[in-house]
Coordinates of C-alpha atoms and ligand atoms in Angstrom, one line a residue:
M1 CA 51.9 47.6 103.0
V2 CA 49.8 50.3 102.4
M3 CA 50.1 52.1 99.1
I4 CA 49.2 56.2 98.1
I5 CA 51.6 57.2 95.6
R6 CA 52.3 60.1 93.9
G7 CA 52.4 60.4 90.6
C8 CA 53.6 64.5 90.8
D9 CA 56.4 62.6 92.4
I10 CA 57.7 59.8 89.5
Q11 CA 60.8 61.2 87.6
Q12 CA 60.8 58.5 85.6
D13 CA 58.1 56.2 82.9
L14 CA 56.5 53.1 84.7
S15 CA 54.9 49.9 83.6
E16 CA 52.7 47.6 86.6
T17 CA 51.2 44.8 85.9
V18 CA 47.8 43.4 87.6
D19 CA 44.1 41.5 88.0
V20 CA 42.1 45.0 88.0
C21 CA 43.2 48.6 87.0
V22 CA 40.2 50.7 88.9
I23 CA 40.2 54.5 87.1
G24 CA 38.9 57.2 89.3
S25 CA 38.5 56.2 93.5
G26 CA 34.8 58.5 93.8
A27 CA 31.9 56.9 95.6
G28 CA 32.1 54.0 92.9
G29 CA 35.9 53.3 92.0
A30 CA 36.6 53.6 96.9
V31 CA 33.3 50.8 96.4
A32 CA 34.9 48.0 93.5
A33 CA 38.4 49.0 94.3
K34 CA 38.2 47.8 97.9
E35 CA 35.6 44.7 97.4
L36 CA 37.9 43.0 94.4
A37 CA 41.2 43.6 96.7
E38 CA 39.3 42.2 99.6
A39 CA 38.3 39.4 96.9
G40 CA 42.2 38.9 96.9
L41 CA 42.7 40.6 93.3
S42 CA 45.4 42.4 92.6
V43 CA 44.1 46.2 92.5
I44 CA 45.8 49.5 90.9
V45 CA 43.6 52.8 91.3
L46 CA 44.5 55.2 89.0
E47 CA 43.7 59.2 90.6
A48 CA 44.0 62.0 88.3
G49 CA 43.9 64.5 91.5
D50 CA 45.3 64.9 94.8
A51 CA 46.0 62.7 98.0
H52 CA 44.5 66.0 100.0
Q53 CA 45.4 66.0 103.7
P54 CA 41.8 67.3 105.2
A55 CA 43.7 69.2 108.1
T56 CA 45.5 71.1 105.5
F57 CA 41.8 72.2 103.8
S58 CA 41.4 76.2 104.0
R59 CA 38.5 78.6 104.0
H60 CA 39.1 80.1 101.3
A61 CA 37.0 79.0 98.7
P62 CA 39.4 80.1 95.6
E63 CA 41.9 77.6 97.2
M64 CA 39.5 75.4 97.1
L65 CA 38.0 75.1 95.1
H66 CA 41.4 74.6 92.5
R67 CA 41.8 72.2 94.9
L68 CA 38.7 70.0 95.1
F69 CA 37.7 70.8 91.8
W70 CA 37.3 69.5 88.0
D71 CA 37.9 73.0 86.1
G72 CA 38.3 74.5 88.9
G73 CA 35.1 74.6 90.2
M74 CA 34.0 76.5 86.8
R75 CA 33.4 73.3 84.4
T76 CA 30.0 74.4 82.6
T77 CA 27.7 72.8 79.5
R78 CA 29.1 74.0 76.0
D79 CA 26.0 77.1 76.2
G80 CA 27.9 78.3 79.7
S81 CA 24.2 77.6 80.8
I82 CA 24.5 75.3 83.8
L83 CA 27.6 75.2 86.2
I84 CA 28.7 71.5 87.0
S85 CA 30.5 70.4 90.2
Q86 CA 32.7 67.3 90.2
G87 CA 35.1 66.5 92.5
R88 CA 38.9 65.9 91.9
G89 CA 41.2 64.3 94.0
V90 CA 41.3 61.0 96.4
G91 CA 37.5 60.5 97.3
G92 CA 36.1 62.0 94.7
S93 CA 33.3 64.0 94.9
T94 CA 32.4 62.6 98.5
V95 CA 34.5 64.9 99.6
H96 CA 32.9 67.7 99.1
N97 CA 29.5 66.4 98.6
F98 CA 26.5 67.4 102.0
C99 CA 26.2 63.2 103.1
Y100 CA 22.0 62.8 102.3
A101 CA 22.9 59.3 102.1
V102 CA 19.4 58.2 100.5
R103 CA 18.5 54.8 99.7
T104 CA 17.7 53.8 96.4
P105 CA 14.1 54.4 95.2
E106 CA 11.7 51.2 94.8
P107 CA 9.8 52.2 91.9
I108 CA 13.5 54.0 90.4
L109 CA 15.4 49.9 90.8
D110 CA 11.8 48.9 89.2
K111 CA 12.3 50.5 86.1
W112 CA 16.0 49.8 86.0
G113 CA 15.0 46.3 86.2
I114 CA 17.0 45.2 89.7
H115 CA 15.2 43.5 91.4
D116 CA 16.8 44.1 95.3
L117 CA 19.6 46.1 95.6
S118 CA 18.6 45.6 99.9
P119 CA 22.5 43.7 100.8
E120 CA 24.3 46.1 98.5
L121 CA 22.9 49.1 100.1
D122 CA 23.1 47.7 104.0
R123 CA 26.8 46.9 103.1
V124 CA 27.3 50.8 102.3
E125 CA 25.7 52.1 104.8
A126 CA 27.7 50.0 107.5
T127 CA 31.0 50.8 105.7
L128 CA 30.1 54.6 105.3
G129 CA 28.6 55.8 108.5
V130 CA 25.4 55.9 107.5
K131 CA 23.0 56.6 110.6
Q132 CA 20.2 59.6 111.4
I133 CA 20.2 62.9 111.9
D134 CA 20.1 63.4 115.1
E135 CA 17.1 66.2 116.0
A136 CA 19.5 68.4 117.5
Q137 CA 21.5 68.5 114.4
V138 CA 19.1 70.1 113.0
N139 CA 20.5 73.5 112.3
H140 CA 17.9 76.8 111.9
L141 CA 18.1 76.7 108.1
N142 CA 16.1 73.2 107.7
R143 CA 14.4 73.9 111.4
V144 CA 13.1 77.5 109.3
I145 CA 12.4 75.1 105.5
R146 CA 10.8 72.5 107.4
R147 CA 8.7 75.0 109.3
G148 CA 7.7 76.7 106.4
C149 CA 7.1 73.3 104.3
E150 CA 5.0 71.8 107.9
A151 CA 3.0 74.9 107.1
M152 CA 2.3 74.1 103.4
G153 CA 1.1 70.6 104.5
W154 CA 3.4 69.3 102.6
R155 CA 5.7 66.2 102.6
G156 CA 9.4 66.6 104.2
V157 CA 12.1 64.8 105.9
V158 CA 15.1 64.9 107.7
Q159 CA 17.2 62.4 106.3
R160 CA 20.0 60.2 106.9
H161 CA 23.8 61.2 105.9
N162 CA 27.3 59.5 106.2
R163 CA 29.1 61.4 109.1
G164 CA 30.6 61.5 113.1
P165 CA 30.6 63.8 115.3
C166 CA 32.0 67.1 113.6
A167 CA 33.6 70.5 115.5
D168 CA 34.2 72.1 113.1
C169 CA 30.4 71.5 110.4
S170 CA 29.5 74.3 109.0
V171 CA 29.3 75.2 105.1
G172 CA 32.4 75.2 104.2
C173 CA 32.0 70.9 104.1
F174 CA 31.6 71.7 100.6
L175 CA 35.3 72.8 100.8
G176 CA 35.9 69.7 101.9
C177 CA 36.1 68.5 105.9
R178 CA 38.5 69.3 107.8
E179 CA 37.9 67.2 110.3
S180 CA 37.8 64.2 108.4
K181 CA 38.6 61.3 109.5
P182 CA 37.2 57.3 110.5
G183 CA 34.3 57.9 112.2
I184 CA 34.7 61.7 112.9
G185 CA 32.9 64.7 110.3
K186 CA 32.8 63.6 107.0
Q187 CA 33.0 59.6 105.8
S188 CA 33.9 60.7 102.3
M189 CA 35.5 57.7 100.3
D190 CA 38.7 59.0 101.5
V191 CA 38.6 58.1 104.8
T192 CA 36.9 55.3 104.3
Y193 CA 36.4 53.0 101.2
I194 CA 40.2 53.8 100.2
P195 CA 41.8 53.0 103.5
R196 CA 41.0 50.2 103.3
A197 CA 41.4 48.9 99.5
L198 CA 44.7 49.7 100.8
E199 CA 45.1 47.3 103.5
A200 CA 43.5 45.2 101.7
G201 CA 46.7 44.9 99.5
A202 CA 45.8 47.7 96.7
C203 CA 48.0 50.0 95.5
L204 CA 47.1 53.6 94.7
Y205 CA 48.0 56.6 92.6
S206 CA 47.4 59.9 92.9
N207 CA 47.8 62.7 90.2
C208 CA 47.2 60.4 87.4
H209 CA 45.4 61.6 85.0
A210 CA 44.5 58.0 83.4
E211 CA 44.7 58.5 79.3
L212 CA 43.8 55.7 76.8
I213 CA 41.9 51.9 77.8
R214 CA 43.9 49.7 75.3
V215 CA 41.7 47.3 73.8
E216 CA 42.8 44.2 72.2
N217 CA 40.7 41.3 70.6
G218 CA 37.8 42.5 72.4
R219 CA 39.5 42.7 75.4
A220 CA 40.5 45.3 78.0
I221 CA 43.8 44.5 78.6
G222 CA 45.5 47.5 80.2
V223 CA 46.1 51.3 80.6
V224 CA 48.2 54.3 79.9
A225 CA 48.1 57.6 82.5
Q226 CA 50.2 60.4 82.9
L227 CA 51.9 61.3 85.9
G228 CA 52.2 64.3 87.5
K229 CA 49.6 66.6 87.0
D230 CA 49.1 68.0 90.6
S231 CA 46.4 70.9 91.5
D232 CA 50.4 73.4 92.0
R233 CA 53.2 71.1 89.9
S234 CA 51.8 71.1 85.3
S235 CA 52.7 68.3 84.2
S236 CA 55.5 66.0 83.4
N237 CA 56.2 64.4 80.3
H238 CA 56.1 60.4 82.6
R239 CA 53.4 57.5 82.2
L240 CA 52.1 54.3 83.6
T241 CA 51.0 52.3 81.4
V242 CA 49.1 49.3 83.6
D243 CA 48.8 46.2 82.0
C244 CA 46.0 44.2 83.0
Q245 CA 42.9 42.4 82.8
A246 CA 39.5 44.0 83.5
V247 CA 39.4 48.0 83.5
V248 CA 37.0 49.3 86.1
L249 CA 36.1 52.7 84.4
A250 CA 35.0 55.2 87.1
A251 CA 36.0 58.9 86.2
G252 CA 32.8 60.2 86.8
A253 CA 29.5 60.2 84.2
I254 CA 31.5 63.0 82.2
N255 CA 34.8 61.9 82.7
S256 CA 34.1 57.8 81.7
P257 CA 32.2 58.8 78.8
Q258 CA 35.0 61.4 77.3
L259 CA 38.1 58.4 77.6
W260 CA 36.0 55.9 76.6
L261 CA 35.2 58.4 73.4
K262 CA 38.8 59.3 73.8
S263 CA 40.1 55.8 73.5
R264 CA 38.5 54.7 70.4
L265 CA 36.4 51.5 71.7
P266 CA 33.8 49.8 70.3
D267 CA 30.6 51.3 70.7
P268 CA 28.3 49.9 67.9
G269 CA 24.6 50.9 69.6
K270 CA 26.0 54.8 69.7
Q271 CA 25.1 55.7 73.2
V272 CA 28.7 56.5 74.3
G273 CA 27.4 60.0 76.6
K274 CA 24.1 59.9 75.5
N275 CA 21.6 60.1 77.6
L276 CA 23.3 62.3 80.5
H277 CA 20.9 63.8 82.9
L278 CA 22.6 66.3 86.0
H279 CA 19.3 67.2 88.0
P280 CA 19.8 71.1 87.7
A281 CA 18.7 73.3 90.6
V282 CA 18.1 76.4 90.9
F283 CA 17.8 78.6 94.2
V284 CA 15.6 80.6 95.8
G285 CA 17.2 82.5 98.6
G286 CA 13.8 84.6 101.4
I287 CA 15.4 87.6 103.9
F288 CA 14.0 87.6 107.4
D289 CA 13.8 89.6 109.6
D290 CA 15.3 86.6 112.6
V291 CA 18.9 86.0 112.4
I292 CA 19.1 82.4 110.9
D293 CA 22.7 81.8 110.2
A294 CA 22.5 79.6 107.6
H295 CA 25.6 79.6 107.1
Q296 CA 26.4 77.3 111.6
G297 CA 25.8 73.2 111.5
I298 CA 24.7 70.8 108.9
T299 CA 23.9 73.0 105.4
Q300 CA 21.5 70.3 104.8
S301 CA 19.3 67.9 107.0
Y302 CA 16.0 68.1 106.2
Y303 CA 14.4 67.9 102.6
V304 CA 11.3 68.8 100.9
N305 CA 10.1 65.9 98.8
H306 CA 6.6 66.5 98.6
F307 CA 7.1 67.2 94.9
L308 CA 8.6 63.5 93.7
E309 CA 6.3 60.9 93.9
L310 CA 8.0 58.3 92.3
E311 CA 5.8 55.7 92.6
R312 CA 3.0 57.5 90.2
D313 CA 5.6 58.9 87.6
P314 CA 9.3 57.5 87.9
D315 CA 10.8 60.6 85.6
S316 CA 9.1 63.9 87.0
G317 CA 9.2 65.4 89.7
Y318 CA 11.5 68.1 92.1
I319 CA 12.8 68.4 95.6
L320 CA 13.3 71.2 97.6
M321 CA 16.7 71.2 99.9
P322 CA 17.7 73.7 102.2
A323 CA 21.2 75.2 101.2
F324 CA 23.9 77.9 101.9
G325 CA 27.0 79.0 101.3
S326 CA 29.8 80.5 102.8
P327 CA 29.7 84.3 101.5
V328 CA 31.7 84.3 98.7
L329 CA 29.6 81.8 97.5
V330 CA 25.9 83.1 98.2
A331 CA 27.8 86.7 96.7
A332 CA 28.5 84.6 93.3
S333 CA 25.0 83.5 93.3
M334 CA 23.4 87.0 95.0
P335 CA 21.3 89.0 92.0
A336 CA 22.4 92.3 91.9
F337 CA 25.3 94.4 91.4
G338 CA 27.8 97.2 93.0
H339 CA 24.9 98.9 96.2
E340 CA 21.9 96.6 95.3
H341 CA 24.3 93.6 95.7
R342 CA 26.5 94.6 99.3
E343 CA 22.6 95.5 100.1
L344 CA 21.6 92.5 99.9
M345 CA 24.7 90.9 101.5
E346 CA 24.1 92.5 104.1
N347 CA 21.1 90.3 105.0
Y348 CA 23.9 86.8 105.2
R349 CA 23.2 86.2 108.6
H350 CA 18.9 86.6 108.0
I351 CA 18.5 84.0 104.8
A352 CA 17.7 81.2 104.0
A353 CA 17.6 79.3 100.7
L354 CA 16.2 76.1 99.7
L355 CA 17.6 74.5 95.7
V356 CA 14.5 73.7 93.2
L357 CA 16.8 70.3 92.9
L358 CA 14.6 68.7 89.7
H359 CA 14.4 65.8 88.7
D360 CA 15.3 65.7 85.1
R361 CA 13.9 63.7 82.0
S362 CA 15.8 66.2 79.9
S363 CA 19.0 65.0 79.0
G364 CA 21.8 65.9 77.1
R365 CA 25.5 64.3 75.5
V366 CA 28.9 64.5 76.7
V367 CA 31.4 64.7 73.7
V368 CA 35.0 65.0 72.4
N369 CA 36.5 67.8 70.3
R370 CA 39.5 66.9 68.2
H371 CA 41.9 67.2 71.9
G372 CA 39.8 64.8 73.4
H373 CA 38.9 67.6 75.8
P374 CA 34.6 66.7 77.2
V375 CA 32.3 68.7 75.4
I376 CA 29.3 68.9 77.2
R377 CA 25.5 69.6 75.5
Y378 CA 22.1 69.6 77.3
R379 CA 19.4 72.1 77.1
L380 CA 16.3 71.6 79.6
S381 CA 12.9 70.1 77.9
R382 CA 10.2 72.8 77.2
G383 CA 8.3 70.7 80.2
D384 CA 11.7 70.4 82.9
R385 CA 11.6 74.7 82.6
A386 CA 7.8 74.7 83.1
L387 CA 8.3 72.1 86.5
L388 CA 11.5 74.6 87.5
V389 CA 9.4 77.6 86.9
E390 CA 6.5 75.7 89.4
G391 CA 9.2 74.9 92.0
M392 CA 10.7 78.0 92.7
V393 CA 7.3 79.5 92.6
N394 CA 7.1 76.5 95.6
A395 CA 9.7 77.8 97.0
A396 CA 8.9 81.1 97.3
R397 CA 5.8 80.0 99.4
L398 CA 7.4 77.6 101.4
L399 CA 9.8 80.5 102.7
F400 CA 6.5 83.3 103.1
A401 CA 4.9 80.9 105.5
A402 CA 8.1 80.2 107.1
G403 CA 8.3 83.7 107.1
A404 CA 10.0 85.6 104.7
R405 CA 9.6 89.3 104.4
E406 CA 11.2 89.7 100.9
I407 CA 12.2 86.8 97.7
I408 CA 16.0 86.8 96.5
L409 CA 15.2 85.5 92.8
P410 CA 18.5 83.7 90.9
Y411 CA 18.2 86.0 87.9
T412 CA 21.0 89.0 87.0
R413 CA 19.6 91.3 87.6
R414 CA 16.9 91.7 91.0
I415 CA 13.9 91.2 91.4
P416 CA 12.0 91.5 94.4
I417 CA 9.1 89.7 95.3
K418 CA 7.5 90.6 98.5
S419 CA 4.3 88.8 98.1
E420 CA 2.2 86.3 96.3
S421 CA 0.6 88.5 94.8
D422 CA 4.8 89.2 92.7
F423 CA 4.2 85.3 91.5
D424 CA 3.7 86.2 88.1
V425 CA 7.3 87.5 87.3
I426 CA 8.6 84.1 88.3
R427 CA 5.8 83.2 85.6
Q428 CA 6.6 85.5 82.8
R429 CA 10.0 85.2 83.3
G430 CA 10.7 81.7 83.4
I431 CA 13.3 80.2 83.1
V432 CA 16.1 82.3 81.2
S433 CA 19.6 80.2 80.1
N434 CA 22.7 82.4 80.8
D435 CA 20.5 84.8 83.0
M436 CA 20.2 83.2 85.6
L437 CA 22.6 80.9 88.1
I438 CA 21.4 76.9 87.3
A439 CA 23.3 74.9 89.2
S440 CA 24.5 70.1 88.8
S441 CA 26.7 68.8 91.4
H442 CA 25.1 65.4 90.1
P443 CA 26.1 64.2 86.0
Q444 CA 24.7 61.0 85.8
G445 CA 23.5 58.1 82.7
T446 CA 26.2 58.3 79.9
L447 CA 27.4 55.0 79.7
R448 CA 23.9 53.7 80.8
M449 CA 22.9 50.1 81.9
G450 CA 20.5 47.7 80.6
S451 CA 20.1 44.4 78.6
H452 CA 20.3 45.1 75.6
P453 CA 23.2 47.3 73.1
R454 CA 21.3 48.9 71.1
H455 CA 20.1 50.7 74.1
S456 CA 22.5 50.6 76.0
V457 CA 26.3 50.5 77.1
V458 CA 27.6 48.1 79.8
D459 CA 25.4 45.4 80.8
T460 CA 23.6 44.3 84.5
Y461 CA 26.2 43.7 86.1
G462 CA 28.4 46.9 84.3
E463 CA 30.5 44.9 81.8
A464 CA 30.8 46.9 78.7
H465 CA 28.6 44.8 75.7
A466 CA 31.4 45.2 73.8
V467 CA 34.0 45.4 75.4
K468 CA 35.0 42.0 77.4
G469 CA 36.6 43.2 80.6
L470 CA 35.4 46.7 80.0
F471 CA 33.6 47.4 84.0
V472 CA 32.0 50.6 84.6
T473 CA 30.9 51.4 88.0
D474 CA 30.0 55.2 89.3
A475 CA 26.9 57.1 88.4
S476 CA 27.7 56.9 84.1
L477 CA 25.7 53.7 85.5
F478 CA 22.4 54.8 85.6
P479 CA 19.0 54.3 83.3
S480 CA 17.3 57.6 83.8
S481 CA 18.0 60.6 86.3
I482 CA 17.4 58.8 90.1
G483 CA 16.1 61.7 91.8
I484 CA 17.5 61.2 94.3
P485 CA 21.2 62.6 95.5
P486 CA 22.7 59.1 94.2
T487 CA 25.6 57.9 96.3
L488 CA 25.3 55.4 98.3
T489 CA 23.2 54.3 95.5
I490 CA 26.6 54.2 93.0
A491 CA 28.6 53.1 96.0
A492 CA 26.0 49.4 96.0
L493 CA 25.8 49.4 92.2
A494 CA 30.5 49.5 92.7
D495 CA 29.4 46.8 95.6
R496 CA 27.2 44.5 93.3
I497 CA 29.3 45.0 90.5
A498 CA 32.7 44.3 91.7
R499 CA 31.2 41.1 93.6
R500 CA 30.4 39.7 90.8
L501 CA 33.1 40.4 88.5
A502 CA 35.2 38.2 92.5
V503 CA 32.9 36.0 92.2
N504 CA 33.9 35.6 88.3
W505 CA 37.2 35.2 88.3
P506 CA 39.2 34.8 86.5
L507 CA 37.6 35.8 83.6
Ligands
FAD1 C1 28.8 69.6 96.5 C2 28.5 69.1 96.3 C3 27.4 68.1 96.9 C4 26.5 66.8 96.6 N1 25.7 66.2 97.8 C5 25.4 64.6 98.0 C6 24.6 64.3 98.8 O1 24.4 65.1 99.9 N2 24.6 63.5 98.7 C7 25.1 62.2 97.6 O2 24.5 61.4 97.4 N3 25.3 63.3 97.0 C8 26.2 64.3 96.5 N4 26.1 64.9 95.8 C9 26.9 63.7 94.5 C10 27.8 63.1 94.6 O3 29.1 63.2 95.2 C11 28.5 62.9 93.4 O4 27.8 62.1 93.0 C12 29.4 60.6 93.3 O5 30.3 61.2 94.4 C13 29.6 60.2 91.6 O6 30.0 59.0 92.2 P1 31.1 58.8 90.6 O7 32.4 57.8 91.3 O8 30.0 58.6 89.6 O9 32.4 60.5 90.0 P2 33.4 61.0 91.5 O10 33.3 60.9 93.0 O11 33.3 61.8 90.8 O12 34.3 60.5 91.0 C14 35.5 60.9 90.0 C15 36.7 60.6 90.2 O13 37.5 60.5 88.9 C16 38.6 60.7 88.9 N5 39.1 61.3 87.6 C17 37.8 62.0 86.8 N6 38.8 61.4 85.1 C18 40.5 61.0 85.3 C19 41.0 60.2 84.8 N7 40.9 60.6 83.4 N8 42.3 59.5 85.4 C20 42.1 59.3 86.4 N9 40.7 59.6 87.7 C21 40.1 60.4 86.7 C22 37.9 62.4 89.4 O14 39.3 62.8 89.7 C23 37.4 61.7 90.8 O15 37.5 61.5 91.9 C24 26.9 66.1 95.8 C25 27.9 66.3 94.9 C26 27.8 67.8 95.0 C27 28.9 68.6 93.5

């Protein structure tokens, strides 16, 4: 029987006994659940957020941010300088992501000591229906960016994606795809891996927040979760206690270390929560005379990878990605106030924008406060600030080359850039924390894998060095910043770890 149980409907304490308890149902958790259930293990998945019904997704940003994201989309670093978007609900961050499906670059695998990830990547691509984006699907925004890139003589690429035909395709994708179902619209985890995990016998509790991982004699033996938190109702006092022989932690790169620290699990190398990379991103817009209508069609299909040379330097560089949003989100990202802001917004249909997405060397740390809530510390290094500034200048050059008449910068005040001779303003002003919008969609690295317990938290097959039977399968695993959209890599690593776990069963 296919089972999703809504924790918010349960009015008593419960207990379950299974082989494996998976915490989180996003890119890493969904894949692990399917692979383990199909291998014949009994699996329970605990997901803190709702089991979404895509047909109920609206285009009302405040409502959807509340429904789909942690902290209503307002999660930030401790100093408030970087906004971190993380999905909450069945499918995790894959429900609102933009479906770029990029294979792990070889130099990154070499750096991480992974010999070959091709079989896992092939399997994941097949299950997610990854395919090359057709030329006809490249929208006007992406064509304008490509025009600018080619005029500069830079390198760019039309990507592959995990998306079927979608009549509703637009910037609304960020607020969840209303068309999403198997083979149609966004092929996120909730319509691909999760149904297959359930068909194979896994049981999923939504609205079920894991509060504690239980460990006895150095082994993971279960999980305690709070039932009943959903986006509309207050929490109930009921609990779910799971007894199991293995725990798979896949709550994302902020919540996974949070749960580890909150549960007071061993951390002999003092590595838990460290090595946080964020791929910080700033936007640069261009106002064009022509209508761009960037809100129509697939927001991101092309990107400029000219400044990411991983063979030469696997730890640094940046991508220039097309970016756009609904009027509410664009308004929130625009500089200026009052009349000046309104004047900018009147150009909504004439704006093409880029994100400078940094492959960050800087690293931060997740700790917990006395209430057990995550506190996210992160500071951009001087070198990374310089690279972001270079990225902003190059984004502006590209937009001018594509025909922009004015550049919009992400500072609080409007600083109009009308020609390349104004670029010194960007260099002088630089990256000013809390005076510009810096966003992160790719937190990673906080329970890093590696062979040595002094420098890593889990081994190269995801098992904790210090706790037998505790595995990690989400973005926390990454030993360093990956530099590209991470979903395929997370999913492929989860596939690798889960299959190995199943082969070695019983532990
Ligand atoms: C706006 C946006 C666009 C993106 N676009 C792309 C893209 O085009 N291509 C790409 O490759 N990547 C993209 N990403 C990134 C990608 O979606 C994430 O990196 C990826 O989903 C992370 O996988 P994960 O398993 O680590 O975490 P998630 O997918 O976030 O899953 C973690 C899950 O765990 C749950 N959880 C957390 N704590 C608990 C708890 N205590 N108990 C139970 N459940 C818990 C969460 O609710 C969540 O469902 C995008 C991200 C964003 C925000």
